[in-house]
Coordinates of C-alpha atoms in Angstrom, one line a residue:
Chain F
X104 CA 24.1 -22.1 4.9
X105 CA 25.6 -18.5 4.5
X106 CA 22.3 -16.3 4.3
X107 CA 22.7 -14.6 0.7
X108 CA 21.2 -10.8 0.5
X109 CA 19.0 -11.8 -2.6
X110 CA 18.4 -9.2 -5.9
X111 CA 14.9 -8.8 -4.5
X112 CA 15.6 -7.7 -1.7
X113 CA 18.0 -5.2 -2.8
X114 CA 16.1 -3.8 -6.3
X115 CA 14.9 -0.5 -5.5
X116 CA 12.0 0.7 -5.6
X117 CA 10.7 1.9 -8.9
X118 CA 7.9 4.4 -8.0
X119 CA 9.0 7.5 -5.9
X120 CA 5.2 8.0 -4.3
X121 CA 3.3 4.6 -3.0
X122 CA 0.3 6.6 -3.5
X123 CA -0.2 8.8 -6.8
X124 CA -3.5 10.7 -7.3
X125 CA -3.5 13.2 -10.5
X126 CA -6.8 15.3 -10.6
X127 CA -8.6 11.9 -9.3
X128 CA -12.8 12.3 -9.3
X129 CA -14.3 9.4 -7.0
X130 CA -18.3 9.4 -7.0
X131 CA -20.6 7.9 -4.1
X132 CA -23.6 7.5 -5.7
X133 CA -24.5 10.3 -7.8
X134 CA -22.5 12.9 -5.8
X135 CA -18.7 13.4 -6.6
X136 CA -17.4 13.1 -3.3
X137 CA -14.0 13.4 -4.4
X138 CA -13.9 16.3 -7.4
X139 CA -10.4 16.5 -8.9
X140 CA -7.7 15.6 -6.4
X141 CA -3.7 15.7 -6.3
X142 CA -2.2 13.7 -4.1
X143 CA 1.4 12.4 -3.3
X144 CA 2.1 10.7 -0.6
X145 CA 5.2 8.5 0.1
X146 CA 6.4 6.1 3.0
X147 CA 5.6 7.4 6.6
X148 CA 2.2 8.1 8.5
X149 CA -0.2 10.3 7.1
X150 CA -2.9 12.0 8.5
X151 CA -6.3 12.4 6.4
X152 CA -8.0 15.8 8.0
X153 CA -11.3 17.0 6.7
X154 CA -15.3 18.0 8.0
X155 CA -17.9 15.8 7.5
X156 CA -18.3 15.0 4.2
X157 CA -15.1 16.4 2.9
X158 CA -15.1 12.9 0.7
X159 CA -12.3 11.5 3.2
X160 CA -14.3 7.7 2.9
X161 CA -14.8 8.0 -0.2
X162 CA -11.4 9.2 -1.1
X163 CA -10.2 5.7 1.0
X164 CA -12.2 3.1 -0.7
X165 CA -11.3 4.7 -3.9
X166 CA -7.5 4.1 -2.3
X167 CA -7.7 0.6 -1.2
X168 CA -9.4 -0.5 -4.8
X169 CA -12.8 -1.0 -3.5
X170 CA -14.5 2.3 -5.6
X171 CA -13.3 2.5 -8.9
X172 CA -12.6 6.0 -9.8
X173 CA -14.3 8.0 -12.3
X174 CA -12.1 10.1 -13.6
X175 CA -8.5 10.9 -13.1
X176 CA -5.2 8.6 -12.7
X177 CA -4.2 6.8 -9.5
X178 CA -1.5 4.8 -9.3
X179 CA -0.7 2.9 -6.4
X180 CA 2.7 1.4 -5.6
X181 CA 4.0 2.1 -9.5
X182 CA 0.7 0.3 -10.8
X183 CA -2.0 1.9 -12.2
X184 CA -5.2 1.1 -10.0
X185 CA -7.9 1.1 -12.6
X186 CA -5.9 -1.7 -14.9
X187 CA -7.9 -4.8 -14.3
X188 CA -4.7 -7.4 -15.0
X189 CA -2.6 -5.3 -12.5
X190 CA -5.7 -5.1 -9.5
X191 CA -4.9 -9.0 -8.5
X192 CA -0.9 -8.4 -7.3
X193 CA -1.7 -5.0 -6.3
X194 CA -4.2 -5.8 -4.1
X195 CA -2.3 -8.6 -2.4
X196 CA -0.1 -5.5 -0.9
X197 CA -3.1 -3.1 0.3
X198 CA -4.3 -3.4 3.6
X199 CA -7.8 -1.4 4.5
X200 CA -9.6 -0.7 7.5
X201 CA -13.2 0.5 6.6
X202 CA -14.8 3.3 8.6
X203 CA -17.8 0.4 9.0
X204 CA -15.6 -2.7 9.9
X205 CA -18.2 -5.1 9.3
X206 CA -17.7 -8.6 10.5
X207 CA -19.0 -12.2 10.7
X208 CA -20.0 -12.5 14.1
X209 CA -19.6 -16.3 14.2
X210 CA -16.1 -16.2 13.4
X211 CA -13.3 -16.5 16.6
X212 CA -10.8 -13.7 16.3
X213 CA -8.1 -15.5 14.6
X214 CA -10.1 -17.2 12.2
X215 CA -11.3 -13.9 10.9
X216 CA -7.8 -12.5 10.2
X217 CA -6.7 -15.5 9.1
X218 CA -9.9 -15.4 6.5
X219 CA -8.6 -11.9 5.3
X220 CA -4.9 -13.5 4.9
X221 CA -6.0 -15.7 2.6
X222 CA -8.2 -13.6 1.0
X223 CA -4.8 -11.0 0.7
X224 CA -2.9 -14.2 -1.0
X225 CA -0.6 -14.4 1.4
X226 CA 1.2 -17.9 1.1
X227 CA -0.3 -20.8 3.3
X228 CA 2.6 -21.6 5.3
X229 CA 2.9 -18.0 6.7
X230 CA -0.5 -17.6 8.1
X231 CA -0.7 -19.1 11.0
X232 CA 2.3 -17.2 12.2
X233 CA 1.3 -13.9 10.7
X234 CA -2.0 -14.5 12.5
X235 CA -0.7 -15.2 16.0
X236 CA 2.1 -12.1 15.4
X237 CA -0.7 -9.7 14.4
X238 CA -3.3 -10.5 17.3
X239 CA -0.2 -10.1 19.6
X240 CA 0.5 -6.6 18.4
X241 CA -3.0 -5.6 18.9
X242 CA -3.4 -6.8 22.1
X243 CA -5.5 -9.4 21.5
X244 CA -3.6 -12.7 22.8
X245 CA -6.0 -13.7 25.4
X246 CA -9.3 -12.9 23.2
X247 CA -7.9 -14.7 20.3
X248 CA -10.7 -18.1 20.4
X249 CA -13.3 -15.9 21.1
X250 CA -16.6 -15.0 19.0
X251 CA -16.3 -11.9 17.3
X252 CA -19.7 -11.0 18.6
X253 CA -18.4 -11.6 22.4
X254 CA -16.0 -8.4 22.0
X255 CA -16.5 -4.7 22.8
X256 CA -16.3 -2.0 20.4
X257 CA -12.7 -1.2 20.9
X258 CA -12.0 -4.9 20.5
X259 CA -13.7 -5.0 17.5
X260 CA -11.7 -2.1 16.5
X261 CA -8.4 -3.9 17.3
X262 CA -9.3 -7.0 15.3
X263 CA -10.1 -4.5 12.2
X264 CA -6.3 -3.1 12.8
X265 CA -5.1 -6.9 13.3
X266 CA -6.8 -7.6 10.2
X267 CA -4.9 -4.5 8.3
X268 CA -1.7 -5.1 8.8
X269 CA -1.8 -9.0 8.6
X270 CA -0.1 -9.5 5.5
X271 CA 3.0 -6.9 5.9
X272 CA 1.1 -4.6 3.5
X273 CA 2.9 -1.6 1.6
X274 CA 0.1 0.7 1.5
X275 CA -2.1 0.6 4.6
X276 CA -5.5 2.4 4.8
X277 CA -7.0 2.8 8.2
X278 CA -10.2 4.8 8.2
X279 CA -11.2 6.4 11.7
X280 CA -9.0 3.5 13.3
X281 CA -9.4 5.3 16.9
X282 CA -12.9 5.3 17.2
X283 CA -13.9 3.2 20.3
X284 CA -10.6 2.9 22.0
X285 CA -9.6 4.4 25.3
X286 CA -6.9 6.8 26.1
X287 CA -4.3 4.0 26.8
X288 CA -4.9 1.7 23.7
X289 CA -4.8 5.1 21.6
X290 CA -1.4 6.1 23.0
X291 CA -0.1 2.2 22.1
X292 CA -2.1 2.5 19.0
X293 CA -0.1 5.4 18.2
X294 CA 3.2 3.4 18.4
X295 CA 2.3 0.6 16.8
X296 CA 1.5 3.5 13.9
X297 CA 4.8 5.1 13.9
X298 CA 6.1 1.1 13.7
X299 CA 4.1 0.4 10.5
X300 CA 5.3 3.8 9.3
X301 CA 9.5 3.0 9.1
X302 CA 9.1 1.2 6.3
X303 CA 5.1 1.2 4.4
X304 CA 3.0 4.2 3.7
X305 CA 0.4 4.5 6.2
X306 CA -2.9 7.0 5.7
X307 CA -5.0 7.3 8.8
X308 CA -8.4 9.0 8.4
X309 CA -9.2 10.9 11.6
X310 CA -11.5 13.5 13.4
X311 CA -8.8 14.1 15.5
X312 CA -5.9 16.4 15.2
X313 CA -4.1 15.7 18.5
X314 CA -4.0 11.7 16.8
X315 CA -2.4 13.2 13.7
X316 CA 0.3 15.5 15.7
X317 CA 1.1 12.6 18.1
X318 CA 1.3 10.3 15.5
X319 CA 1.7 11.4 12.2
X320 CA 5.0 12.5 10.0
X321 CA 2.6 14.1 7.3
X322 CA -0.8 15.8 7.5
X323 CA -3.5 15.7 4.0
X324 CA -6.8 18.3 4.9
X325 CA -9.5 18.2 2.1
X326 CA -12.5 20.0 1.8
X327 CA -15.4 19.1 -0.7
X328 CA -13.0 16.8 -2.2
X329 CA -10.6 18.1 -2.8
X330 CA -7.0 18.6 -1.3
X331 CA -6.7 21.9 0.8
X332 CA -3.2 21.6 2.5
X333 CA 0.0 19.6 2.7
X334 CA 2.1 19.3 5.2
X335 CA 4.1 18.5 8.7
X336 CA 2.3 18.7 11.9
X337 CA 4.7 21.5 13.3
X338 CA 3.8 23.8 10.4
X339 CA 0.2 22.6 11.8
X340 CA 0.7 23.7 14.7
X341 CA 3.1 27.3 13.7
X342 CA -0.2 28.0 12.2
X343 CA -2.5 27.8 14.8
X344 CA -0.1 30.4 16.7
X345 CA -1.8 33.2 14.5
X346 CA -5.3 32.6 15.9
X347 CA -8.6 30.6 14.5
X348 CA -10.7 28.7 16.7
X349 CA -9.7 26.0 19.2
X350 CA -8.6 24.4 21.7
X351 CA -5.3 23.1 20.8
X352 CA -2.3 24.8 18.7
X353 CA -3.3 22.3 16.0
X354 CA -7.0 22.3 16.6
X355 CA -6.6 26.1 15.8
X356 CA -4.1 25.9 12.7
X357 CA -6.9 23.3 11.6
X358 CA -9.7 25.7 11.7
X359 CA -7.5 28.5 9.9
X360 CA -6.9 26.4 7.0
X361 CA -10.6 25.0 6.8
X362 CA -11.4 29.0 7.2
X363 CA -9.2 30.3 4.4
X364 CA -10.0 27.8 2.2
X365 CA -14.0 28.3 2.9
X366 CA -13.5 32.1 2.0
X367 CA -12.0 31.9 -1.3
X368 CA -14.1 29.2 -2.5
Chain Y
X449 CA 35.6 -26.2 1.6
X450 CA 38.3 -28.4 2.1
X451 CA 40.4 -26.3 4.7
X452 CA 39.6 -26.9 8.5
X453 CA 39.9 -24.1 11.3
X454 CA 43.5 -24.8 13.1
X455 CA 43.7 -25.9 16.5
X456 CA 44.8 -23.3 17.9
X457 CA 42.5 -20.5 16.1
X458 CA 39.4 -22.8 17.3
X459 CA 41.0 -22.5 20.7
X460 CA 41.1 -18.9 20.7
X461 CA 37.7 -18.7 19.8
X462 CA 36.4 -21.0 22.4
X463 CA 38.3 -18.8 24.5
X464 CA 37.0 -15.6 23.6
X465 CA 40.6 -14.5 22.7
X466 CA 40.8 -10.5 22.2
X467 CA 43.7 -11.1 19.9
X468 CA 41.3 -12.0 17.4
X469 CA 39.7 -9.2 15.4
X470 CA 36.3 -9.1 14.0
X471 CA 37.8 -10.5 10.2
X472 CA 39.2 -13.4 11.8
X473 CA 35.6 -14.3 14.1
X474 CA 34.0 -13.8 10.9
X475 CA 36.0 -16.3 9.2
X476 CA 35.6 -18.9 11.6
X477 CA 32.5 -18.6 12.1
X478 CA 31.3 -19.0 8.4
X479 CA 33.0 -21.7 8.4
X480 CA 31.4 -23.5 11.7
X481 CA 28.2 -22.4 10.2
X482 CA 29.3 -24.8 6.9
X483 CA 31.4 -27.6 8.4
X484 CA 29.7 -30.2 11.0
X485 CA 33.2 -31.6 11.8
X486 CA 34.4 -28.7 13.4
X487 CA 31.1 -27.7 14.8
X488 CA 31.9 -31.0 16.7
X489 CA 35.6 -30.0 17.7
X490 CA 34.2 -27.4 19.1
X491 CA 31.7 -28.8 21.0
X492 CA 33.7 -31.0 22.2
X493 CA 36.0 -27.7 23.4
X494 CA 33.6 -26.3 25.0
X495 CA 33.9 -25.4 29.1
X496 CA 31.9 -27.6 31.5
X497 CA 30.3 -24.6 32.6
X498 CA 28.7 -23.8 29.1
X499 CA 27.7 -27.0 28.9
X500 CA 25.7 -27.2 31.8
X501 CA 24.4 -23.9 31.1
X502 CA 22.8 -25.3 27.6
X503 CA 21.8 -28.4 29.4
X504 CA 19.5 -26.5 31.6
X505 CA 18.2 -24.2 29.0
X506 CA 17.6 -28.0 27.1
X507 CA 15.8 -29.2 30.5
X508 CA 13.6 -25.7 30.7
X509 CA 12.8 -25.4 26.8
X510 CA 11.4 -29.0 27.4
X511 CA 8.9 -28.2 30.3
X512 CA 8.0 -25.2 28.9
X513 CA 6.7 -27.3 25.9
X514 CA 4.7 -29.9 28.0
X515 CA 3.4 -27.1 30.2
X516 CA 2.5 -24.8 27.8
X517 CA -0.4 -23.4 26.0
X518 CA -1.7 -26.4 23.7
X519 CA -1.2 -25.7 19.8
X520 CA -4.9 -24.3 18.5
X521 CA -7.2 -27.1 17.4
X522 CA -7.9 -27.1 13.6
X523 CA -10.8 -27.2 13.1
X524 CA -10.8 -28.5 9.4
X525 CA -14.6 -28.3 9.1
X526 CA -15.2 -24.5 9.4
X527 CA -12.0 -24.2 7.8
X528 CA -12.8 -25.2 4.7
X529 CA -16.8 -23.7 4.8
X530 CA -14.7 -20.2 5.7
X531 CA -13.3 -20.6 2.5
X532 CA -16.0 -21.2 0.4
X533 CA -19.5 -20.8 1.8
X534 CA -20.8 -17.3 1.9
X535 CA -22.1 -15.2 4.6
X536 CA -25.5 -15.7 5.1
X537 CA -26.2 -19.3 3.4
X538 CA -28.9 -20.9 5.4
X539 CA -31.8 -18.3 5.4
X540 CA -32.1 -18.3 1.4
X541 CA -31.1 -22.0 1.0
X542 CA -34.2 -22.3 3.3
X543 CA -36.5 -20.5 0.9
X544 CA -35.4 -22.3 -2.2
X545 CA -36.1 -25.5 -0.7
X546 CA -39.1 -25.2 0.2
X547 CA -40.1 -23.5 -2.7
X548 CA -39.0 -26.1 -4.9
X549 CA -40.9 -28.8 -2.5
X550 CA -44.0 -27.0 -3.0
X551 CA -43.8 -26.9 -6.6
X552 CA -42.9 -30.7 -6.5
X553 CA -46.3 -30.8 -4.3
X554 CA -48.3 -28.5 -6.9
X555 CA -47.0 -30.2 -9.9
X556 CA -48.2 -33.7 -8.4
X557 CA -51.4 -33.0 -7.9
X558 CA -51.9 -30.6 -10.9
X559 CA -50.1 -33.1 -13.5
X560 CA -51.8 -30.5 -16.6
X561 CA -51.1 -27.6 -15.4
X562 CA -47.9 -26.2 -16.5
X563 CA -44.9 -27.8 -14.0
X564 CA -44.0 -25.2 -11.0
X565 CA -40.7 -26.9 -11.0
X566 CA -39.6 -26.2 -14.7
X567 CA -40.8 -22.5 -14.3
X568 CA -39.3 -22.4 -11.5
X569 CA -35.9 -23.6 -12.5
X570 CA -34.1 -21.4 -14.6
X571 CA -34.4 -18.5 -11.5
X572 CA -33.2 -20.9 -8.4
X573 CA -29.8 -20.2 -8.6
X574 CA -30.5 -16.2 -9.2
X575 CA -31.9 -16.2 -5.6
X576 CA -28.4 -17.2 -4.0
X577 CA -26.6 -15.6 -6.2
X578 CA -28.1 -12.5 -5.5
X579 CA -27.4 -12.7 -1.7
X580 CA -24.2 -13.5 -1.8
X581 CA -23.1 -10.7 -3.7
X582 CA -25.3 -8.3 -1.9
X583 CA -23.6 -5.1 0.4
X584 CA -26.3 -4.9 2.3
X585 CA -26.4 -8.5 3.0
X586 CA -22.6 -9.2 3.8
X587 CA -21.3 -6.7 6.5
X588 CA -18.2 -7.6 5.5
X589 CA -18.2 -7.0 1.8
X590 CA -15.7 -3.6 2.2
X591 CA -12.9 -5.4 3.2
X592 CA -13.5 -8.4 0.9
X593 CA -14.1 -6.6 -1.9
X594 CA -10.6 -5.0 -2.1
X595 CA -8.8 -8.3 -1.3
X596 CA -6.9 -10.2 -4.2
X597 CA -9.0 -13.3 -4.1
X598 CA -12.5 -10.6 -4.5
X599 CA -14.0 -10.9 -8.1
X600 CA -13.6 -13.6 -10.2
X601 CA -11.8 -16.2 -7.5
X602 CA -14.8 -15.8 -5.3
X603 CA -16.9 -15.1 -7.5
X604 CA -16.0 -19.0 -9.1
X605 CA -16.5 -20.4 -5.6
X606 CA -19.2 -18.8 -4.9
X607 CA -21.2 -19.8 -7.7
X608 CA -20.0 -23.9 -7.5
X609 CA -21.3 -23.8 -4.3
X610 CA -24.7 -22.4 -5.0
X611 CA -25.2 -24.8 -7.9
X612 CA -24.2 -27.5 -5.5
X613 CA -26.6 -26.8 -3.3
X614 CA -29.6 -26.0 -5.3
X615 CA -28.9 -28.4 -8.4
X616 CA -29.8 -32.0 -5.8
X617 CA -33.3 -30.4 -4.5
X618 CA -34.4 -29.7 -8.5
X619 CA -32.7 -33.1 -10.0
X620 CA -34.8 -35.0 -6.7
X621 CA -38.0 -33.0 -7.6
X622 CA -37.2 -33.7 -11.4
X623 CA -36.9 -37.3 -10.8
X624 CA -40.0 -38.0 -9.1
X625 CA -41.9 -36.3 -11.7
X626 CA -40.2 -38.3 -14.8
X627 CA -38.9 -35.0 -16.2
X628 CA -36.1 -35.1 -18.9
X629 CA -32.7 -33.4 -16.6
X630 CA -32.3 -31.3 -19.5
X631 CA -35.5 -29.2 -19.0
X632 CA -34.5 -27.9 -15.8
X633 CA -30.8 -28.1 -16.0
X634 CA -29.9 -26.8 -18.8
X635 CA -32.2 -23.4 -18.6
X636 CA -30.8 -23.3 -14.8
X637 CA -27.4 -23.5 -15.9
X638 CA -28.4 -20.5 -18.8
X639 CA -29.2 -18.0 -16.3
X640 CA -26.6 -18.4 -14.0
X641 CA -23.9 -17.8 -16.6
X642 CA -26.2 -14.9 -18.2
X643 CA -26.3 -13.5 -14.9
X644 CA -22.5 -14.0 -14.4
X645 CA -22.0 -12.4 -17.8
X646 CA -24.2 -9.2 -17.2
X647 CA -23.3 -9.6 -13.3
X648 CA -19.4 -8.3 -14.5
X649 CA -20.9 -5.4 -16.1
X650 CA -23.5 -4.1 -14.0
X651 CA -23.6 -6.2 -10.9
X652 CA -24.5 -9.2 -10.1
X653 CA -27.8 -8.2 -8.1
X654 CA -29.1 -6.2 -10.8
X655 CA -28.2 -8.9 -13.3
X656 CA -29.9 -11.2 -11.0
X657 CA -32.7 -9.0 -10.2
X658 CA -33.2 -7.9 -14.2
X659 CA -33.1 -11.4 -15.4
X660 CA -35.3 -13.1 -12.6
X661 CA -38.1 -10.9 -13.1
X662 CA -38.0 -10.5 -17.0
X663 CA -38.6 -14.5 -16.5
X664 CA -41.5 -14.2 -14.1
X665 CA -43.1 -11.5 -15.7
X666 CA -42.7 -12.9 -19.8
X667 CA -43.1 -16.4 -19.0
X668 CA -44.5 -18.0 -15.5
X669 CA -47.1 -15.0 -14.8
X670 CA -48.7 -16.1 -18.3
X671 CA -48.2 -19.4 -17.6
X672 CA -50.1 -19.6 -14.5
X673 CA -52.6 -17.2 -15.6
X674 CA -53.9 -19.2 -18.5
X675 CA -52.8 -22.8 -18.0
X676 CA -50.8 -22.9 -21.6
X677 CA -48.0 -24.9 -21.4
X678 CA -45.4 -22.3 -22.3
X679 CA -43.0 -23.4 -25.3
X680 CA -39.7 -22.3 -23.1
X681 CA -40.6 -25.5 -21.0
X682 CA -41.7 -28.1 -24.1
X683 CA -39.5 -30.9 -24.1
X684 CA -38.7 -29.3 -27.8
X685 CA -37.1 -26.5 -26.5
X686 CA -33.9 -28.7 -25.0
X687 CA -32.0 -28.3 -27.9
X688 CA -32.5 -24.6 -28.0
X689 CA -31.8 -24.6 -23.9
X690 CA -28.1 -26.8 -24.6
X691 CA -27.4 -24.2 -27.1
X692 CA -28.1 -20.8 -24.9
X693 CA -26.4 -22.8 -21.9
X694 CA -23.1 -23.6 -23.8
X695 CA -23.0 -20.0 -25.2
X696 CA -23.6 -18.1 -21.9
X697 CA -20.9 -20.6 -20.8
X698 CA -18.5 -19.5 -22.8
X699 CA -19.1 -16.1 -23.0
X700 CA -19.5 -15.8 -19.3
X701 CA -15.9 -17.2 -18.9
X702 CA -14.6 -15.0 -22.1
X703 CA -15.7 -12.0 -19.9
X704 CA -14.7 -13.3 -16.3
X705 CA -12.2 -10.5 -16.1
X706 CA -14.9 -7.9 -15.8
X707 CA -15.7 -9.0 -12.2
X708 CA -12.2 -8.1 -11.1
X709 CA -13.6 -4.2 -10.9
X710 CA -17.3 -5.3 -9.7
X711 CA -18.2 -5.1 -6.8
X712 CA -21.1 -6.3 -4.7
X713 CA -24.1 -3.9 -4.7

């Protein structure tokens, strides 16, 4: 057979920005954790900056359709997030990491990601390969018929990454994906970021602004929900030239942002 | 396509001829990949050398297979509980067991007093329900609950199998005790699709939580207290039961939709 290029695969896209926030209001609990926030992001990695509380959590489970919002429009890959008929498909193309990756301890590693694959509706004959592919990228081959509750922390960590990305997703949501891991998974956890980020929209919630320079084609700061600064890492980084507090070029642009925006509030 | 590669083009080809330009490789081989005769011409072209050199390959593909890593074992058993047991089954499954075995007891040797079993019937299923739909029960309710099968898929298969498992202890108990199925079906079957139909708008645990006690507190407190009979469990009732059971039915599938936003609280 001569392989045909099919229509689908050649439509274009029909929504400029994967990810579409207009003055969106998120609450956890009683608290709006996310007060009116813009937000345009489009294919490549992004990095989600903020302090403690700055609603960056919240702001992802409001993003990966587990919090509904309560005010606002978001519209995720074209579709808008809070229409019930649309949720189904949409959600078959998210993929989330929580900040608290709970698991089933009895599971091995591949059953659980194959669990989430079917949960995602990806089609039955792909799994198993998917699966296999996935815990191969993560490092995981060897681990892969063990108990969940038999791995470390960064392990753990790894299988809530493997379980991300298992169905190809177009929107991926990774929330504090480095905790736990050491200097050399971070650096091939890094790669395997820029990777996903050729071709899907990618926004990685982080404490840590030398992750978001090394990795990261975009960086998102909020503060008390809402959105603070846009930008590239280099214009992070031209910043933190000026002064502020730091260790790090970026560390200090960082701070000046945080600091400006703190003053005039 | 009814035109074969020449000879002497084929030839070339097998050759490696640089007098043939990129048009003319194409052309043949779009045609090879469409025509078994001449995929057999030129097989049969082929150098000795090449065709030692795939015989090995054949000879190491083949011992890699015996020697490999075996293919992973399905395990068809968990497979299938993965898919439609919750987390956390056994401990409340447990408790509604032996509840229902002590009320079989009590009703036995207290044949006036009002029947345990009936009172305690309608709320069985609530008790399950409750805990599988519980975040602080499930640890990994975040990532479920923004997967495409979350809400109303799960929330289907969830529900069969907690009627599947608590119906056979109550019809057993019913049974022994002569009782008419309808008394303790039918109101068991009411709640559960009153607490599916709330469930979508306020959560199921609430729902569960709401309707469970209103029925302890309005009808089995007073009913143990004083020793009436209550007229909710009077064989009379049945017809009113078949009627609130077929309504909740309905309505509870007319308004599945709403659990596509709910999530488990």
């Amino acid at each position: 057979m001569v392989r045909m290029v099919s229509a689908t695969e050649l439509r274009p896209s029909t929504n400029a920005w994967p990810i579409e926030a207009d003055r969106l209001s998120v609450k956890a609990g009683k608290h709006l954790a996310v007060d009116g926030l813009d937000l345009k992001l489009g294919v490549g990695v992004h990095g989600l900056l903020g302090p403690n509380g700055a609603g960056k959590t919240t702001l992802m489970r409001a993003l990966s359709t587990v919090e509904r919002p309560s005010g606002g429009r978001l519209r995720l890959l074209g579709e808008d997030a809070t229409d019930g008929r649309a949720l189904r498909a949409l959600r078959a193309r998210l993929g989330y990491l929580p900040q608290h990756f709970g698991f089933y301890p009895r599971f091995t590693v591949r059953e659980y990601v194959e669990y989430v694959a079917w949960l995602r509706e990806m089609p039955k004959a792909d799994i198993p390969e998917a699966v296999q592919r996935v815990i191969d990228r993560v490092g995981l081959a060897d681990r892969a018929d063990s108990r969940l509750r038999t791995l470390s922390g960064g392990m753990l960590r790894r299988v809530g990454v493997a379980q991300a990305i298992v169905n190809s997703p177009d929107v991926l949501l990774l929330d504090e994906p480095t905790v736990g891991l050491d200097p050399e998974q971070r650096v091939e956890f890094r790669t395997l970021l820029r990777d996903l980020g050729t071709d899907s929209c990618v926004l990685v919630s982080t404490h840590l602004v030398e992750d978001v320079v090394a990795a990261c084609s975009d960086v998102v700061m909020v503060n008390l929900g809402k959105l603070v600064w846009q930008g590239v890492p280099a214009e992070l980084i031209a910043l933190g030239e000026q002064g502020g507090v730091g260790d790090s070029p970026a560390e200090r642009g960082y701070s000046t942002i945080l600091a400006s925006h703190r003053s005039a509030a | 396509m009814s035109k074969h590669i020449p000879a002497a083009s084929l030839a070339a080809y097998t050759a490696g001829d640089p007098a043939l330009d990129d048009t003319a490789v194409w052309t043949i081989e779009v045609h090879l990949e469409n025509c078994g005769d001449c995929r057999a011409q030129l097989a049969e072209a082929a150098p000795p050398a090449l065709t030692a050199l795939l015989d090995d390959v054949q000879v190491m593909i083949d011992r890699g297979v015996r020697t490999g890593p075996e293919p992973v074992r399905r395990r068809a058993w968990r497979h299938f509980a993965h898919r439609w047991a919750m987390w956390d089954l056994v401990p409340w499954l447990v408790t509604i067991g032996v509840a229902v075995a002590a009320a079989f007891f009590l009703d036995r040797t207290f044949p006036q007093r009002p029947s345990l079993v009936l009172l305690l019937a309608p709320i069985a299923p609530l008790a399950g329900m409750a805990a599988a739909w519980s975040r602080r029960r499930d640890p990994g309710w975040e990532i479920v609950a923004g997967t495409a099968r979350a809400g109303l898929e799960l929330m289907l298969r969830r529900t069969t199998v907690i009627l599947a498992l608590v119906l056979p202890p109550l019809a057993l108990a019913g049974w022994r005790l002569g009782m008419s199925p309808a008394l303790w079906l039918l109101p068991a079957l009411t709640f559960t699709a009153a607490t599916l139909l709330l469930g979508g708008r306020f959560g199921v645990v609430r729902a569960a939580a709401t309707l469970g006690g209103a029925w302890f507190l309005a009808v089995v407190t007073p009913a143990v207290i004083t020793a009436d009979i209550p007229a909710l469990i009077e064989p009379a009732s049945a017809p009113g039961w078949a009627v609130a059971a077929v309504a909740g039915t309905v309505l509870a599938v007319w308004r599945a939709g709403d659990h596509r936003h709910t999530n488990p609280r």
